[in-house]
Tab-separated table of C-alpha atoms in Angstrom:
chain	number	residue	atom	x	y	z
A	87	UNK	CA	-0.003	-0.013	-0.012
A	88	UNK	CA	1.341	3.442	-0.899
A	89	UNK	CA	0.795	6.439	1.269
A	90	UNK	CA	-0.333	9.553	-0.702
A	91	UNK	CA	2.013	12.486	-0.599
A	92	UNK	CA	1.234	15.394	1.727
A	93	UNK	CA	-0.865	18.053	0.050
A	94	UNK	CA	-0.558	21.784	0.299
A	95	UNK	CA	-2.795	24.887	0.360
A	96	UNK	CA	-1.866	25.601	-3.269
A	97	UNK	CA	-2.755	22.066	-4.414
A	98	UNK	CA	-6.139	22.057	-2.696
A	99	UNK	CA	-6.875	25.513	-4.011
A	100	UNK	CA	-5.966	24.574	-7.567
A	101	UNK	CA	-7.989	21.322	-7.455
A	102	UNK	CA	-11.112	23.012	-6.167
A	103	UNK	CA	-10.737	25.985	-8.556
A	104	UNK	CA	-10.236	23.661	-11.487
A	105	UNK	CA	-13.492	21.812	-10.752
A	106	UNK	CA	-15.307	25.115	-10.025
A	107	UNK	CA	-14.295	26.403	-13.426
A	108	UNK	CA	-15.106	23.191	-15.282
A	109	UNK	CA	-18.508	22.792	-13.439
A	110	UNK	CA	-19.744	26.163	-12.394
A	111	UNK	CA	-23.292	24.997	-11.851
A	112	UNK	CA	-22.309	22.133	-9.515
A	113	UNK	CA	-21.434	22.134	-5.799
A	114	UNK	CA	-17.641	21.461	-5.321
A	115	UNK	CA	-16.495	19.897	-2.150
A	116	UNK	CA	-13.017	18.650	-1.148
A	117	UNK	CA	-12.598	15.541	0.854
A	118	UNK	CA	-8.983	14.434	0.775
A	119	UNK	CA	-6.452	13.585	3.437
A	120	UNK	CA	-6.174	16.341	6.071
A	121	UNK	CA	-9.061	18.162	4.445
A	122	UNK	CA	-9.966	20.014	7.601
A	123	UNK	CA	-6.648	21.875	7.525
A	124	UNK	CA	-7.497	23.396	4.182
A	125	UNK	CA	-10.899	25.177	4.839
A	126	UNK	CA	-9.628	28.522	3.640
A	127	UNK	CA	-8.073	26.976	0.409
A	128	UNK	CA	-11.510	25.512	-0.387
A	129	UNK	CA	-13.337	28.671	0.406
A	130	UNK	CA	-10.954	30.905	-1.612
A	131	UNK	CA	-11.269	28.590	-4.636
A	132	UNK	CA	-15.111	28.783	-4.621
A	133	UNK	CA	-15.726	25.477	-2.995
A	134	UNK	CA	-18.698	24.673	-0.795
A	135	UNK	CA	-18.816	23.276	2.689
A	136	UNK	CA	-15.436	24.553	3.740
A	137	UNK	CA	-14.742	24.396	7.413
A	138	UNK	CA	-13.306	27.888	8.008
A	139	UNK	CA	-13.170	29.065	11.581
A	140	UNK	CA	-16.035	31.530	11.760
A	141	UNK	CA	-16.771	31.509	15.515
A	142	UNK	CA	-15.769	35.082	16.013
A	143	UNK	CA	-18.199	38.043	15.745
A	144	UNK	CA	-17.774	39.818	12.383
A	145	UNK	CA	-16.158	36.886	10.606
A	146	UNK	CA	-19.549	35.368	9.833
A	147	UNK	CA	-20.234	38.517	7.843
A	148	UNK	CA	-17.213	37.716	5.651
A	149	UNK	CA	-18.444	34.300	4.909
A	150	UNK	CA	-22.044	35.219	4.033
A	151	UNK	CA	-21.021	37.787	1.442
A	152	UNK	CA	-22.763	36.585	-1.651
A	153	UNK	CA	-21.654	36.791	-5.249
A	154	UNK	CA	-17.971	36.456	-4.639
A	155	UNK	CA	-16.007	34.719	-7.334
A	156	UNK	CA	-12.272	33.749	-7.527
A	157	UNK	CA	-10.091	36.097	-9.570
A	158	UNK	CA	-6.420	36.502	-10.242
A	159	UNK	CA	-4.559	39.388	-8.675
A	160	UNK	CA	-2.398	41.511	-11.012
A	161	UNK	CA	0.911	39.822	-11.733
A	162	UNK	CA	-0.433	36.439	-10.296
A	163	UNK	CA	1.618	36.644	-7.103
A	164	UNK	CA	2.459	33.294	-5.590
A	165	UNK	CA	0.604	32.329	-2.367
A	166	UNK	CA	-1.930	35.183	-2.715
A	167	UNK	CA	-5.583	34.360	-3.609
A	168	UNK	CA	-8.628	36.492	-4.103
A	169	UNK	CA	-12.424	36.458	-4.244
A	170	UNK	CA	-14.429	39.498	-5.501
A	171	UNK	CA	-17.771	40.897	-6.257
A	172	UNK	CA	-16.157	43.921	-8.079
A	173	UNK	CA	-17.041	47.232	-6.621
A	174	UNK	CA	-18.794	45.593	-3.580
A	175	UNK	CA	-16.568	43.061	-1.647
A	176	UNK	CA	-13.192	41.521	-1.836
A	177	UNK	CA	-11.458	38.799	0.204
A	178	UNK	CA	-7.680	38.524	-0.160
A	179	UNK	CA	-5.786	35.469	1.360
A	180	UNK	CA	-2.097	36.119	1.749
A	181	UNK	CA	0.124	33.224	2.721
A	182	UNK	CA	3.296	34.833	1.324
A	183	UNK	CA	5.660	37.232	3.125
A	184	UNK	CA	4.900	39.986	0.609
A	185	UNK	CA	2.255	42.735	0.748
A	186	UNK	CA	-0.930	42.009	-1.158
A	187	UNK	CA	-2.023	44.529	-3.734
A	188	UNK	CA	-5.511	45.258	-5.009
A	189	UNK	CA	-6.354	47.714	-7.823
A	190	UNK	CA	-9.366	49.708	-6.810
A	191	UNK	CA	-8.844	52.504	-9.427
A	192	UNK	CA	-11.854	51.558	-11.369
A	193	UNK	CA	-14.244	51.846	-8.491
A	194	UNK	CA	-15.440	54.567	-6.173
A	195	UNK	CA	-16.645	54.762	-2.596
A	196	UNK	CA	-15.565	54.129	0.920
A	197	UNK	CA	-14.715	50.700	2.213
A	198	UNK	CA	-14.199	48.983	5.506
A	199	UNK	CA	-11.244	46.664	5.712
A	200	UNK	CA	-10.921	43.867	8.255
A	201	UNK	CA	-7.573	41.954	8.725
A	202	UNK	CA	-8.306	38.500	9.988
A	203	UNK	CA	-6.244	35.591	11.399
A	204	UNK	CA	-7.445	32.575	9.470
A	205	UNK	CA	-6.431	30.134	12.213
A	206	UNK	CA	-8.407	31.829	14.973
A	207	UNK	CA	-10.913	33.834	13.129
A	208	UNK	CA	-9.989	36.881	15.209
A	209	UNK	CA	-10.081	40.321	13.630
A	210	UNK	CA	-6.540	41.723	13.950
A	211	UNK	CA	-7.178	45.207	12.641
A	212	UNK	CA	-10.117	47.269	11.154
A	213	UNK	CA	-9.700	50.375	9.075
A	214	UNK	CA	-11.431	52.564	6.500
A	215	UNK	CA	-10.098	53.177	2.986
A	216	UNK	CA	-11.293	55.197	-0.038
A	217	UNK	CA	-11.298	53.570	-3.423
A	218	UNK	CA	-10.161	55.127	-6.634
A	219	UNK	CA	-6.582	53.921	-6.680
A	220	UNK	CA	-4.377	50.815	-6.076
A	221	UNK	CA	-4.097	49.769	-2.385
A	222	UNK	CA	-1.415	47.704	-0.734
A	223	UNK	CA	-1.808	45.770	2.468
A	224	UNK	CA	1.469	44.956	4.196
A	225	UNK	CA	1.611	41.885	6.470
A	226	UNK	CA	0.849	42.573	10.119
A	227	UNK	CA	2.248	39.191	11.216
A	228	UNK	CA	4.411	36.288	9.937
A	229	UNK	CA	1.513	34.013	9.548
A	230	UNK	CA	-1.241	33.789	6.913
A	231	UNK	CA	-3.718	36.705	6.773
A	232	UNK	CA	-7.113	37.525	5.299
A	233	UNK	CA	-8.068	40.963	4.164
A	234	UNK	CA	-11.803	41.455	3.873
A	235	UNK	CA	-12.796	44.626	2.058
A	236	UNK	CA	-16.487	45.629	2.011
A	237	UNK	CA	-18.102	48.652	0.610
A	238	UNK	CA	-19.863	50.850	3.199
C-alpha cells in the first residue's frame, strides 16, 4: 500500500478551482487527506462546505458575502488568492511574506477593511479606505492573513 504524498494549500486551491471552473453549476467539495486543515483553500477557490473558523463576531459577515468569485490578482503573485464581487466586496488571502496589492482604481466609494487571522478567526485590525486607486496591504504578522474589504 502506498501512502499519498502530503498536500498543500496551493494544491487544494488549484484542485477546487479547477472543478469550479469546469462545472460552475455544481457544488464542489474537497474531501482528501487532512481536508480539515484546508478550509480557507476550499473557500477561496469557490468550494462549498469549507470548514473555515467563523466562530468570532464579524467573521460570519465575511463568509455570507454573496456573489464572490475567484479572480487572479495582477501579476499572479504566488501564495496570494482573491475572491471578488467587483465594486462591492473583496476577500484576499495572503500566505506569502509580501504585501498584497489590489487595484481599486476603477471603483469609487468608501470601504471597511478587516484583517483576519485565518487560524483563530480573530479580527486583527479594522480600518477605512477610499477607493479610486491601487491599495497595498502589508503583512501585520508572519502567519497567513485574510483581508476582507467591504463597501460601506
